[in-house]
Short mmCIF file of C-alpha atoms and ligand atoms in Angstrom, two decimals:
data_model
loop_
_atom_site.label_atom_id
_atom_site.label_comp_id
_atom_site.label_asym_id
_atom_site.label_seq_id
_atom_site.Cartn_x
_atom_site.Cartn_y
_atom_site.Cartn_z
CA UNK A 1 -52.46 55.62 -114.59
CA UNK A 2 -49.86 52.95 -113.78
CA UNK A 3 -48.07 53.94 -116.90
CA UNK A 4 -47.30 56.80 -115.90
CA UNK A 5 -45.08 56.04 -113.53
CA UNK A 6 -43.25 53.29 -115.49
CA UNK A 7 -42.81 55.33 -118.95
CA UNK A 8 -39.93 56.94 -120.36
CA UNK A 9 -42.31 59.85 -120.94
CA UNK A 10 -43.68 60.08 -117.38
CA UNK A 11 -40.62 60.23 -116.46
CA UNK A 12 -39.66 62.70 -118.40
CA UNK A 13 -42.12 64.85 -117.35
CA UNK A 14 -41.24 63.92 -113.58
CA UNK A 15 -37.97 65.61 -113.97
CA UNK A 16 -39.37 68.76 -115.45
CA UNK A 17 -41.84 69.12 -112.95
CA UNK A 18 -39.71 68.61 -109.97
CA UNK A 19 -36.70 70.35 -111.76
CA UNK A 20 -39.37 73.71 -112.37
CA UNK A 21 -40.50 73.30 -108.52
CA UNK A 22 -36.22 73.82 -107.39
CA UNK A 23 -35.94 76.75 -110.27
CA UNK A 24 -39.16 78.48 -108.08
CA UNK A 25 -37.10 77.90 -105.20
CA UNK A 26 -34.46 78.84 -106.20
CA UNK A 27 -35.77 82.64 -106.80
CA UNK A 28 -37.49 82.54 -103.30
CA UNK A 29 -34.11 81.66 -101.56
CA UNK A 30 -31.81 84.58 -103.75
CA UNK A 31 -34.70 87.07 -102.99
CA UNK A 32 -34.13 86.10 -99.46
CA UNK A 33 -30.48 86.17 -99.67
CA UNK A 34 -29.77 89.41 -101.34
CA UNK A 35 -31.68 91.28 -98.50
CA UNK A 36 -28.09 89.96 -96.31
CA UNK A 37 -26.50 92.93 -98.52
CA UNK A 38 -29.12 95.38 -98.63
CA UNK A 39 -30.95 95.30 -95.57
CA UNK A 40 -29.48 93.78 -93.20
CA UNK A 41 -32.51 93.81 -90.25
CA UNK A 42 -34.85 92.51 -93.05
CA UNK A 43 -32.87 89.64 -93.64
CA UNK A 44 -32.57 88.56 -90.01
CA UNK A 45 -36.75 89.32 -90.38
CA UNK A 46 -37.21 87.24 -93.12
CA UNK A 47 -34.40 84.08 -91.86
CA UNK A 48 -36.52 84.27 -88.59
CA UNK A 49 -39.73 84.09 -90.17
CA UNK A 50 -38.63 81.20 -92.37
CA UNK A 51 -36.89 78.93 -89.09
CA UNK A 52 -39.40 79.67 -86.85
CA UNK A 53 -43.13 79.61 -89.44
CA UNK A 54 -44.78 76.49 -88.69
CA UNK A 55 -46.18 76.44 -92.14
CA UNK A 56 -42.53 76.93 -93.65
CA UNK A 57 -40.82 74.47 -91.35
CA UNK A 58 -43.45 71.59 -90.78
CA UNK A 59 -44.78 71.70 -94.53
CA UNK A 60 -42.62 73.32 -96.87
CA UNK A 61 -39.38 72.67 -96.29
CA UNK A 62 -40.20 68.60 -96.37
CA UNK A 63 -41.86 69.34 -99.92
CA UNK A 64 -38.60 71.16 -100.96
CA UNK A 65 -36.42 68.04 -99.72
CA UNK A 66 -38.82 65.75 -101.42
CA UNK A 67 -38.15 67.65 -104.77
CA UNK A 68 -34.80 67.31 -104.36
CA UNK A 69 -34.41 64.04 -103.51
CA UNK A 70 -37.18 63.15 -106.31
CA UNK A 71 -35.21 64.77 -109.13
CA UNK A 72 -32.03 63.37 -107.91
CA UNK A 73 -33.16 59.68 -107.74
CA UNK A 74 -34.80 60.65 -110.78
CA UNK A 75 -31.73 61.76 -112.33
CA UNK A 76 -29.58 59.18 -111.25
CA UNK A 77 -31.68 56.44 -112.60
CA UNK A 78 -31.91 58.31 -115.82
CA UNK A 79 -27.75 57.95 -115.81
CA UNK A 80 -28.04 54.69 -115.36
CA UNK A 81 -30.44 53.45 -118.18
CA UNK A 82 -28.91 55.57 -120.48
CA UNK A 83 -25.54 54.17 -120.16
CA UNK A 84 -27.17 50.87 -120.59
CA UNK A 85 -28.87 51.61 -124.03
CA UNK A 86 -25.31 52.31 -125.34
CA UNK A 87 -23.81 49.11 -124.02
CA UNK A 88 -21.30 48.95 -126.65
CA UNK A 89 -19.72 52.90 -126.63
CA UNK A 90 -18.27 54.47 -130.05
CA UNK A 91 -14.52 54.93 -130.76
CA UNK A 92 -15.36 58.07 -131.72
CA UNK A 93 -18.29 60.12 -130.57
CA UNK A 94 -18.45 63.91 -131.99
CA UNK A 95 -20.96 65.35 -129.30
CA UNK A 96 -20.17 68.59 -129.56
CA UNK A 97 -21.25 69.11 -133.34
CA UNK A 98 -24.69 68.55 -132.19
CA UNK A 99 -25.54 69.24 -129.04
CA UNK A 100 -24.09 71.82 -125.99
CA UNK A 101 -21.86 70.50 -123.66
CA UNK A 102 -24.34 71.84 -121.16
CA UNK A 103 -26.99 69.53 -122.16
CA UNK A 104 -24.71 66.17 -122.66
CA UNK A 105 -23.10 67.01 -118.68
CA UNK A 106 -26.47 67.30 -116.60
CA UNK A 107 -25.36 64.30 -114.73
CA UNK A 108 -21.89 65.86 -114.19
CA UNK A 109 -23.29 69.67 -113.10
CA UNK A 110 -26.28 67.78 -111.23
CA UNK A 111 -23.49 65.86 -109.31
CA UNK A 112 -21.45 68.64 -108.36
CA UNK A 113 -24.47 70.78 -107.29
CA UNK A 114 -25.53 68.21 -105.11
CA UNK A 115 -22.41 67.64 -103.41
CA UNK A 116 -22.52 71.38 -102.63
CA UNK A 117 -25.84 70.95 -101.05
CA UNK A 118 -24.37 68.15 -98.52
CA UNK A 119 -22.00 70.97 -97.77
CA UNK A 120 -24.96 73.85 -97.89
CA UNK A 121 -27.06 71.32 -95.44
CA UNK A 122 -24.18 70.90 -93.03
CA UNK A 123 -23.60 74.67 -93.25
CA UNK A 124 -27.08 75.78 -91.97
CA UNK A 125 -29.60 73.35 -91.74
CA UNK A 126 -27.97 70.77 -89.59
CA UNK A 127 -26.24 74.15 -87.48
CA UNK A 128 -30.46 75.36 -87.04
CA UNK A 129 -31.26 71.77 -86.22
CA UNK A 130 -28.51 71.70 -83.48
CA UNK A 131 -29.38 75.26 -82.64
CA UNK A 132 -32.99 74.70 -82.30
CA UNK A 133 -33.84 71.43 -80.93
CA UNK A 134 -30.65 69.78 -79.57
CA UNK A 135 -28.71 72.75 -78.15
CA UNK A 136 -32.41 73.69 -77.00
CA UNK A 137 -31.22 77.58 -77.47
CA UNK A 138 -34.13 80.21 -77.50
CA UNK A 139 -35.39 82.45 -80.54
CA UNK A 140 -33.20 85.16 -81.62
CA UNK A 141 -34.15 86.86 -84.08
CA UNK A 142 -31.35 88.78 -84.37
CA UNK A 143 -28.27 86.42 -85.13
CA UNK A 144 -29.09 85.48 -88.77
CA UNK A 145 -27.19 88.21 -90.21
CA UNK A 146 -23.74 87.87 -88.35
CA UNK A 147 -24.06 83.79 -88.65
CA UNK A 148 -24.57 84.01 -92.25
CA UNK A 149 -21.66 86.36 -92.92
CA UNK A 150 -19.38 84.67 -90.76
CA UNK A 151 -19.72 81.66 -92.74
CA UNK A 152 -18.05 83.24 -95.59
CA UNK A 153 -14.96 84.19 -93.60
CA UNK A 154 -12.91 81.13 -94.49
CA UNK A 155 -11.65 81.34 -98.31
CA UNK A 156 -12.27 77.52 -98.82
CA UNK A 157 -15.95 77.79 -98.45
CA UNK A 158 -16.21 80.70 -100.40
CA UNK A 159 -14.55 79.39 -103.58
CA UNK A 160 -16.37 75.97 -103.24
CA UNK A 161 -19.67 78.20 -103.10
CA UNK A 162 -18.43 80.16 -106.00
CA UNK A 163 -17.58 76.92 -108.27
CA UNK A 164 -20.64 75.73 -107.20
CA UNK A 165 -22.80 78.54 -108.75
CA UNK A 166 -20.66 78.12 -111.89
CA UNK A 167 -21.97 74.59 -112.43
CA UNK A 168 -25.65 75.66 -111.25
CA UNK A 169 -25.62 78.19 -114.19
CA UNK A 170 -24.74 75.40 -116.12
CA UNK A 171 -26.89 73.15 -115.21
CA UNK A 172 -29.90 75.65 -115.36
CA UNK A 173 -28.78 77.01 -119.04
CA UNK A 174 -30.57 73.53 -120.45
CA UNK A 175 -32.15 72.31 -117.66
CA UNK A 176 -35.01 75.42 -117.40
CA UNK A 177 -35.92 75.55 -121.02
CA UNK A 178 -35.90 71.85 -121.59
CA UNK A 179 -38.27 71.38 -118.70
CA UNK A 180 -40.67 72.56 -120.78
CA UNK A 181 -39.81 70.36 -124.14
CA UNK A 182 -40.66 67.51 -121.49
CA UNK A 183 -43.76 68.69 -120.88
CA UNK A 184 -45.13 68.98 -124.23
CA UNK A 185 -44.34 73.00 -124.64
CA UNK A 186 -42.82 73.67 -127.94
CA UNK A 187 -44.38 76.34 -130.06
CA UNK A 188 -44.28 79.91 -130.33
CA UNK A 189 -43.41 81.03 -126.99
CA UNK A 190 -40.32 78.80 -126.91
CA UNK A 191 -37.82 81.21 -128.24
CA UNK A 192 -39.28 83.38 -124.96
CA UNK A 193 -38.88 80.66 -122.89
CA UNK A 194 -35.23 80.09 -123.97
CA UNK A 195 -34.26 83.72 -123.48
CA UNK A 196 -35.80 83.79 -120.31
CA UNK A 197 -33.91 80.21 -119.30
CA UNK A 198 -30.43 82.20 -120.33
CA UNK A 199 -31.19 85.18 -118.12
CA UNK A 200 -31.82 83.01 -115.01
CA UNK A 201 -29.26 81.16 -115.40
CA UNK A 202 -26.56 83.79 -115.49
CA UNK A 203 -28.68 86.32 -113.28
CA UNK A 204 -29.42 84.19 -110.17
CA UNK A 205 -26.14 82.33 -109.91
CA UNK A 206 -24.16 85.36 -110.67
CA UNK A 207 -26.10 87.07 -107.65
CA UNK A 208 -25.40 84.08 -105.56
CA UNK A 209 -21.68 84.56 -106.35
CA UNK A 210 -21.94 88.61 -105.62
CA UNK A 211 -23.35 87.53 -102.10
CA UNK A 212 -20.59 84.62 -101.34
CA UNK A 213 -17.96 87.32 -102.46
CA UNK A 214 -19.51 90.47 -100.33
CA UNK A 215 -19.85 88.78 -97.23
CA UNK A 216 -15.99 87.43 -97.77
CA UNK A 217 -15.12 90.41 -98.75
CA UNK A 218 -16.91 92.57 -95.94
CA UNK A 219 -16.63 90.52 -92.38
CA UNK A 220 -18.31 91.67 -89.45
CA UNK A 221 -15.45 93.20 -87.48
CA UNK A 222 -15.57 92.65 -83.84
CA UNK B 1 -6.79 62.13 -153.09
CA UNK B 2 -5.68 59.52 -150.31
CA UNK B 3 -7.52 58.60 -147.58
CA UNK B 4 -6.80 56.69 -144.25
CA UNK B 5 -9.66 54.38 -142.85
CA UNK B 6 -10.44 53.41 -139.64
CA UNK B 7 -13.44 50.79 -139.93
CA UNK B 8 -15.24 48.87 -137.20
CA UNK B 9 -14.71 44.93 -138.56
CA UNK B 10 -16.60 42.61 -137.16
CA UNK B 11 -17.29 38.95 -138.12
CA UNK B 12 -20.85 37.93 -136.74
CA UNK B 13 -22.92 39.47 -133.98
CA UNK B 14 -21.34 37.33 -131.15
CA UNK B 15 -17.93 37.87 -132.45
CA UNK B 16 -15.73 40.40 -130.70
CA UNK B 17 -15.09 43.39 -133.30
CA UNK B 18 -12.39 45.89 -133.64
CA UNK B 19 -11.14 49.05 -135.49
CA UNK B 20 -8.68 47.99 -138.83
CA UNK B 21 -6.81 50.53 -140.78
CA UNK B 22 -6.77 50.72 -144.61
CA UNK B 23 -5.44 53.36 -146.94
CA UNK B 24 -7.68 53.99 -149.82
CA UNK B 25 -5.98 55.87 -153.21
CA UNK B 26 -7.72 58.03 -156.49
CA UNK B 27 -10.94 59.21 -154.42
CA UNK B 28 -12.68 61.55 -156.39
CA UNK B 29 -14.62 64.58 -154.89
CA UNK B 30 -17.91 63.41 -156.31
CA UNK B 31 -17.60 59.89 -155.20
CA UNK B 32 -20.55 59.26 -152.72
CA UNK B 33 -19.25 57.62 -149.29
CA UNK B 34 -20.60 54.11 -150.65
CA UNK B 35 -19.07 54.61 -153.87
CA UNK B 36 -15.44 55.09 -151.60
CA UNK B 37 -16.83 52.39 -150.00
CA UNK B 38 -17.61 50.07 -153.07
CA UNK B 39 -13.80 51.29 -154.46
CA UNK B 40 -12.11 49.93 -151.16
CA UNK B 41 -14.23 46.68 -151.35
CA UNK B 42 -13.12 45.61 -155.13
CA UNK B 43 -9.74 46.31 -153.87
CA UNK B 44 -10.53 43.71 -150.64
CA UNK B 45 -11.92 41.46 -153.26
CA UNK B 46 -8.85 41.53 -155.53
CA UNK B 47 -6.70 40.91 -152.53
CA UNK B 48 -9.12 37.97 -151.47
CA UNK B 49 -10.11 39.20 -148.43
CA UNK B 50 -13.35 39.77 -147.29
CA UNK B 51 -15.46 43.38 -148.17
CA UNK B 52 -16.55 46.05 -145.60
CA UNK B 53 -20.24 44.62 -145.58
CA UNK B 54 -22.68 48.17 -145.24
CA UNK B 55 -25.99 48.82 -145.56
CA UNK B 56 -27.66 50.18 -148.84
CA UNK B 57 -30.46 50.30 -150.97
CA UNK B 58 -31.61 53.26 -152.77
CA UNK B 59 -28.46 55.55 -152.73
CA UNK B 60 -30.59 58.70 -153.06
CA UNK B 61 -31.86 59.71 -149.58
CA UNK B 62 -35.11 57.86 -149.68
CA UNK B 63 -35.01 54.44 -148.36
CA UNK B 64 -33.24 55.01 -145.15
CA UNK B 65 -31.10 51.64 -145.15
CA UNK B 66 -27.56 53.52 -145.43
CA UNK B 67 -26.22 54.24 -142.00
CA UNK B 68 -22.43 54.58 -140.52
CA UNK B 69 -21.31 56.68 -137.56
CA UNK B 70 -18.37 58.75 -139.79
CA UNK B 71 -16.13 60.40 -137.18
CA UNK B 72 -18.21 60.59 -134.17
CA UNK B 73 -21.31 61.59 -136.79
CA UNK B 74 -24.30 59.28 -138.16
CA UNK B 75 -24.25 60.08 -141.79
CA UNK B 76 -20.92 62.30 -141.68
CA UNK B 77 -20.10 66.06 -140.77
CA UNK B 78 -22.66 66.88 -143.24
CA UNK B 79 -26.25 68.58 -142.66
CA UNK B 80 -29.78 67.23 -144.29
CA UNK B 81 -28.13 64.23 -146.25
CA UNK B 82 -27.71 60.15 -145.63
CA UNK B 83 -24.35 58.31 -146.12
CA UNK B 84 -25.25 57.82 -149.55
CA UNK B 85 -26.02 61.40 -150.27
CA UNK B 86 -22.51 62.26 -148.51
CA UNK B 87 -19.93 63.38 -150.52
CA UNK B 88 -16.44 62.97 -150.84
CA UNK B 89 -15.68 66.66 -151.52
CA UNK B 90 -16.38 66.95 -148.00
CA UNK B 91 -13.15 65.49 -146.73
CA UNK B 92 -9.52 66.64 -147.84
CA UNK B 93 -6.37 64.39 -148.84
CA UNK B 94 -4.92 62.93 -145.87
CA UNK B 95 -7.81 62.87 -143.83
CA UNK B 96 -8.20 59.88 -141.45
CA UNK B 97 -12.35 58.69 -141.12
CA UNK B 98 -13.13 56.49 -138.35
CA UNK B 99 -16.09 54.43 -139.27
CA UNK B 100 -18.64 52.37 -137.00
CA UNK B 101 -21.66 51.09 -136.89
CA UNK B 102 -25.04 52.91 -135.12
CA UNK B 103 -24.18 51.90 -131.73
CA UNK B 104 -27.22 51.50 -129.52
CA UNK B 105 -28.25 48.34 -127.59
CA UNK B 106 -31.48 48.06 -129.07
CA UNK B 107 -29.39 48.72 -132.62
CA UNK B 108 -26.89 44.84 -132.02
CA UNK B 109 -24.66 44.64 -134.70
CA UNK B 110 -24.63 41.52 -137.22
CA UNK B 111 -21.40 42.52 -139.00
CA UNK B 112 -19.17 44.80 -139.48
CA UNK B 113 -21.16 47.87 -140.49
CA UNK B 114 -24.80 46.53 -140.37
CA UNK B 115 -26.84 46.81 -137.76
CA UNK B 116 -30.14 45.07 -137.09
CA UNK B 117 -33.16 48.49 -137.12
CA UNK B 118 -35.91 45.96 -136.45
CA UNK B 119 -36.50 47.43 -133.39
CA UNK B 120 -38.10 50.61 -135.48
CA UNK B 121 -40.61 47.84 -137.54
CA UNK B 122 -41.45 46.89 -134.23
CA UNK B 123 -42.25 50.15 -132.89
CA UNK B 124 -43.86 50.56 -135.71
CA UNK B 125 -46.26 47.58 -136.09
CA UNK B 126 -47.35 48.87 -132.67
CA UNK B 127 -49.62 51.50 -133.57
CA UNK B 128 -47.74 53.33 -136.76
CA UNK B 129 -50.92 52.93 -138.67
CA UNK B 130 -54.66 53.80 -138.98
CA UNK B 131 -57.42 50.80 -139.32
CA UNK B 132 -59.03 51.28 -142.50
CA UNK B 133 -61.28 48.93 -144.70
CA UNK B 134 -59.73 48.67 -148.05
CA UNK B 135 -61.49 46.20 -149.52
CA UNK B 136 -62.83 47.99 -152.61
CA UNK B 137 -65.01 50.79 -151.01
CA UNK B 138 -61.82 53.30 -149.29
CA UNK B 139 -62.78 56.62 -149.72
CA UNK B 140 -60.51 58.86 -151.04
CA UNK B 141 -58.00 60.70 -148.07
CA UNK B 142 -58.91 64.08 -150.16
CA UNK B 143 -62.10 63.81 -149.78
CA UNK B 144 -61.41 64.61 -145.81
CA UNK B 145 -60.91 68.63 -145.53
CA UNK B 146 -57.68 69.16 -143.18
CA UNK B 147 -55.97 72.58 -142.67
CA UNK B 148 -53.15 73.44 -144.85
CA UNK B 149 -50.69 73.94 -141.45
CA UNK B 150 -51.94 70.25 -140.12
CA UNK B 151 -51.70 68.49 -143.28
CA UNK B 152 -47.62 70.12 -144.04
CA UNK B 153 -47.13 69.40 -140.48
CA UNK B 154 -48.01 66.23 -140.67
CA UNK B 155 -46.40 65.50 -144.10
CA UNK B 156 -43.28 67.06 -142.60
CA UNK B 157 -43.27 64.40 -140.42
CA UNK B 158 -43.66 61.53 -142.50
CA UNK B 159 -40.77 62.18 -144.11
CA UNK B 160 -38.82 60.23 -141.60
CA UNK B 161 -37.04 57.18 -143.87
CA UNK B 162 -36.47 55.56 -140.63
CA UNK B 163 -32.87 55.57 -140.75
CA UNK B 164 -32.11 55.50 -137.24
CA UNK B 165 -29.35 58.35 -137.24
CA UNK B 166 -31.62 60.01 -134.42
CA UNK B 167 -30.56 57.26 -132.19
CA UNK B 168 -27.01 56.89 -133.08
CA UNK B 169 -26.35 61.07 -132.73
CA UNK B 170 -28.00 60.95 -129.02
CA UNK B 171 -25.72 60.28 -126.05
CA UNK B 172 -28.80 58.50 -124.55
CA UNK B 173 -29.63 56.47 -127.55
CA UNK B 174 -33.46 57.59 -127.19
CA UNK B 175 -35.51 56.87 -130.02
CA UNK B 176 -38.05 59.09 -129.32
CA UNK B 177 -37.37 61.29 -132.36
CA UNK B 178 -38.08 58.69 -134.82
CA UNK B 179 -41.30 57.39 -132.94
CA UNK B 180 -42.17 61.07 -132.47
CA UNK B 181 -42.01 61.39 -136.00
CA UNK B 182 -44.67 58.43 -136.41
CA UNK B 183 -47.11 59.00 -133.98
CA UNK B 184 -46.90 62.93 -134.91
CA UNK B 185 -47.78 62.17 -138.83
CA UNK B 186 -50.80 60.41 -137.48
CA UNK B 187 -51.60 62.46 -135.08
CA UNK B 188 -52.63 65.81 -136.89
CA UNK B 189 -54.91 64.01 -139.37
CA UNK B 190 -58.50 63.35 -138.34
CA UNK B 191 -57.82 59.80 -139.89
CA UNK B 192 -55.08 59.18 -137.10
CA UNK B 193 -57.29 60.87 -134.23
CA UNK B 194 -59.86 57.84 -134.45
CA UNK B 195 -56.96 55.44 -132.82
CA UNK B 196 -54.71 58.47 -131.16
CA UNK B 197 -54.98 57.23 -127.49
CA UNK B 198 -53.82 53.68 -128.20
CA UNK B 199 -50.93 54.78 -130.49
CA UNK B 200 -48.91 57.12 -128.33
CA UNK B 201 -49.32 54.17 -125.32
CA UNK B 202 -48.49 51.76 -127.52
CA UNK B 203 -45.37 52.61 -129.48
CA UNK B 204 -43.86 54.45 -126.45
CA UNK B 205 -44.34 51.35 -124.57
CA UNK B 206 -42.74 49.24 -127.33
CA UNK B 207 -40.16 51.52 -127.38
CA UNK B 208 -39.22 51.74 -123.81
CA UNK B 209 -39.33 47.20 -124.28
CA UNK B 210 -36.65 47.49 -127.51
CA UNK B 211 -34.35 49.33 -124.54
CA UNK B 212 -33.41 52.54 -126.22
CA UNK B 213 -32.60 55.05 -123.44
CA UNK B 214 -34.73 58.23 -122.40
CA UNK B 215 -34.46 61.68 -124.10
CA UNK B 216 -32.85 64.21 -122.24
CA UNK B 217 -33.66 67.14 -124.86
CA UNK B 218 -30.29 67.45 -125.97
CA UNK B 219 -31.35 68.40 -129.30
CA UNK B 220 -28.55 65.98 -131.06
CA UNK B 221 -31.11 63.66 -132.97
CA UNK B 222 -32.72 67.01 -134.84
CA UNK B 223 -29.53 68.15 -136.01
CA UNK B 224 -28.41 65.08 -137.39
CA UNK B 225 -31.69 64.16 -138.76
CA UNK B 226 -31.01 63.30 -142.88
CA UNK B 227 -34.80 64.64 -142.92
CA UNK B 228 -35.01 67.54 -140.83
CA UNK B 229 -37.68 66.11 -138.36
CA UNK B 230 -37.99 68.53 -135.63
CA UNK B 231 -37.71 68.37 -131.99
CA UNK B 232 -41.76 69.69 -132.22
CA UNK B 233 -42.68 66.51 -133.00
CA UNK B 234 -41.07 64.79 -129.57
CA UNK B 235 -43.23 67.99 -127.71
CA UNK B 236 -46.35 66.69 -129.59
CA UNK B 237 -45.82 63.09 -128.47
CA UNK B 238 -45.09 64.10 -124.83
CA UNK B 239 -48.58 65.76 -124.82
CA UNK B 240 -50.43 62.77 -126.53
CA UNK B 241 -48.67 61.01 -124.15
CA UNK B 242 -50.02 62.83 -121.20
CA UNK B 243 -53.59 63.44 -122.70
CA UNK B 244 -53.67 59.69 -123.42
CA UNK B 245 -52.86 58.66 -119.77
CA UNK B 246 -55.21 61.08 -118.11
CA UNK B 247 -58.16 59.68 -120.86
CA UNK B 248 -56.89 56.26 -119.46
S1 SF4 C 301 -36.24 60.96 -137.34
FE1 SF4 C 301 -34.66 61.44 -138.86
S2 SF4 C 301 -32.83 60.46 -138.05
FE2 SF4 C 301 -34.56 59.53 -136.98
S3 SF4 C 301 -35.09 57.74 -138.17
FE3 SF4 C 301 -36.37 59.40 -138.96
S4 SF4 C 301 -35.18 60.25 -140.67
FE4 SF4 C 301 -33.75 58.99 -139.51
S1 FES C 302 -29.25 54.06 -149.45
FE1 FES C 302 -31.35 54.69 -149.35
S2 FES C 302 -31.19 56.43 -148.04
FE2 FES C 302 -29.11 55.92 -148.37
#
């Protein structure tokens, strides 16, 4: 089994698996999300449920930072030895008459989404941390909705939130479908599996986007 | 018509190389690339300086020792053909080609435009064939019954000349279309199943050794592929690849 953690394949196949484990998140968290626009009270439910579930908190949500922290390394590393097996770089190097610029800028999109995550993590999960343990304030499970909305007041955030989603999509478009590539899929249900990859990746971020923009767009008037 | 070249010179492989213009006159449309080639090297000749030195052996698609990146492209803007298959109907008068060598670390140049594949032989040697007794009493490969789909499949695959343009096209410089292509011809005969677990681990390990970077499905290597070896085959060898390391 050792090779498996040393190969170019296993590695491979790392990537995929963690990269299809964030994509499954991913879902989870819009479904979440979009209830801030259409049902207010179940949102606040739901955010409540999610802070407060020992299950959620004390086992899940370490497994989703291990994913992301997994596929980054992962990814970075990938960068790296890459680079190196092109020591010596062309003069000129035509990379768009063969492949999408999406798929030759994974490290670039990858980058950019994980800066926005610092931001993301600083946004909520640091402000629950402080919230929770270190302010020591009691459950309320009725704040959720007015916190989230007010977060989109400021126009800065909302645009970086907005670019951000732009470069998910991106990153999504050939990251989804090629997960499976990695992991030996490639036979008639690939064409499905593309088609599917192209609707997430413009459906999810778009909705993402739609929520950033509503909340801006409709503040909580006091 | 008139061309202007830009062509990676280089003397030896521990000589620092560079780009040097020429201007090439009375190209013909049906010229192959090596036959432009083997027009501006009499001229060098004549002049008494050196020739472009290239790779070449067959000039008809089938050996695989032609390479040359031709403006950001291994084997040139064209689809299914090698350098030597390339022709020069394909450019117009004026046109400027930049030409380089297959850059990949595991691919070190030795000069000018020839670099050193051995890295592929190697890959190769480490599992690219099947154990058979042949002295006097082989038994004929048709007298194995395979399924029509396998055996094209597999044929498909073979096909691969081992030029090494699958390396040069990806930004990663992965080789794992090429190897792909020789574990996969192996792979869906009953012949190649006998020694299946051993290949995959052993020319993906040789691989990763020879340094040539990891896949990142970009697709590149399959459409610049003289040979039209599909990305399938890299999805096979991922699986063999995983069946082999749970089998152990
Ligand atoms: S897979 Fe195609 S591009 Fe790669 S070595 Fe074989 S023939 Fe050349
Ligand atoms: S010289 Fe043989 S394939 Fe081009």
């Amino acid at each position: 089994m050792s090779g498996l953690v040393k190969s170019s394949i296993a590695r491979k196949v790392v990537m995929a698996l963690s990269g299809l484990f964030l994509v499954f998140f991913l879902a989870q968290h819009f479904t979440i999300n979009i209830t801030s626009v259409l049902a207010p009270d179940t949102f606040n439910e739901w955010s409540h449920f999610m802070g407060y579930n020992g299950v959620v908190q004390f086992i899940l949500q370490p497994i989703l930072i291990a994913g992301v922290i997994v596929h980054f390394v992962m990814g970075i590393g990938l960068e790296i030895r890459n680079n190196k097996a092109r020591a010596v770089k062309y003069k000129k190097y035509n990379g768009g008459a063969n492949a999408s610029w999406m798929s030759r800028n994974m490290i670039i999109t990858g980058l950019v989404v994980l800066a926005f995550l610092g931001l993301h993590f600083y946004d909520f999960w640091i402000h629950e941390m402080d919230y929770k343990y270190i302010a020591g304030n009691a459950e309320d499970p009725t704040r959720y909705y007015a916190e989230t909305v007010e977060k989109f007041e400021p126009f800065w955030r909302t645009v970086i939130y907005v670019i951000s989603f732009v470069l998910l999509a991106l990153h999504l478009w050939h990251g989804f479908a090629s997960s499976f590539q990695s992991m030996g899929v490639n036979n008639k249900y690939s064409p499905a599996i593309q088609t599917f990859t192209k609707i997430y990746a413009i459906v999810i971020p778009l909705g993402f986007i739609f929520i950033a923009l509503y909340h801006h767009f409709n503040p909580i008037t006091h | 018509m008139r061309l202007n070249l830009k062509i990676w010179r280089q003397k030896d492989a521990n000589s620092k190389g560079q780009m040097v213009d020429y201007t090439i006159k009375g190209v013909e449309g049906d010229m192959s690339f090596l036959e432009m080639l083997d027009v501006l090297n009499e001229e060098l000749i004549n002049k008494g300086e050196e020739p472009v030195h290239f790779d070449h052996d067959c000039r008809e698609g089938i050996c695989g020792a032609c390479s040359l990146q031709i403006n950001g492209e291994p084997h040139g803007p064209d689809r299914l053909v090698t350098t030597c298959q390339l022709h020069m109907r394909k450019f117009n008068d004026g046109d400027t080609i930049v030409i380089e060598p297959f850059r990949a670390t595991a691919f070190p140049v030795i000069k000018d435009l020839v670099v050193d594949r051995s890295a592929f032989d190697r890959i190769q040697q480490a599992g690219g064939y099947i154990s058979v007794n042949t002295s006097g009493n082989t038994v004929d490969a048709n007298a194995t019954p395979i399924e029509k789909e396998k055996a094209d499949d597999s044929f498909y695959a073979a096909t691969c000349i081992g030029c090494g343009a699958c390396v040069a096209a990806c930004k990663n410089a992965s080789a794992m279309l090429f190897t792909s292509a020789k574990v996969s011809q192996f792979a869906l005969l009953p012949q190649g199943r006998v020694e299946a677990t051993e290949r995959v681990q052993n020319m993906v390990r040789q691989m990763d050794l020879e340094g040539f970077g990891n896949c990142t499905n970009t697709g590149a290597c399959e459409v610049e592929c003289p040979k039209g070896i599909s990305l399938e085959n890299i999805a096979r060898m991922n699986r063999e690849y995983l069946n082999a390391t749970v089998k152990g």
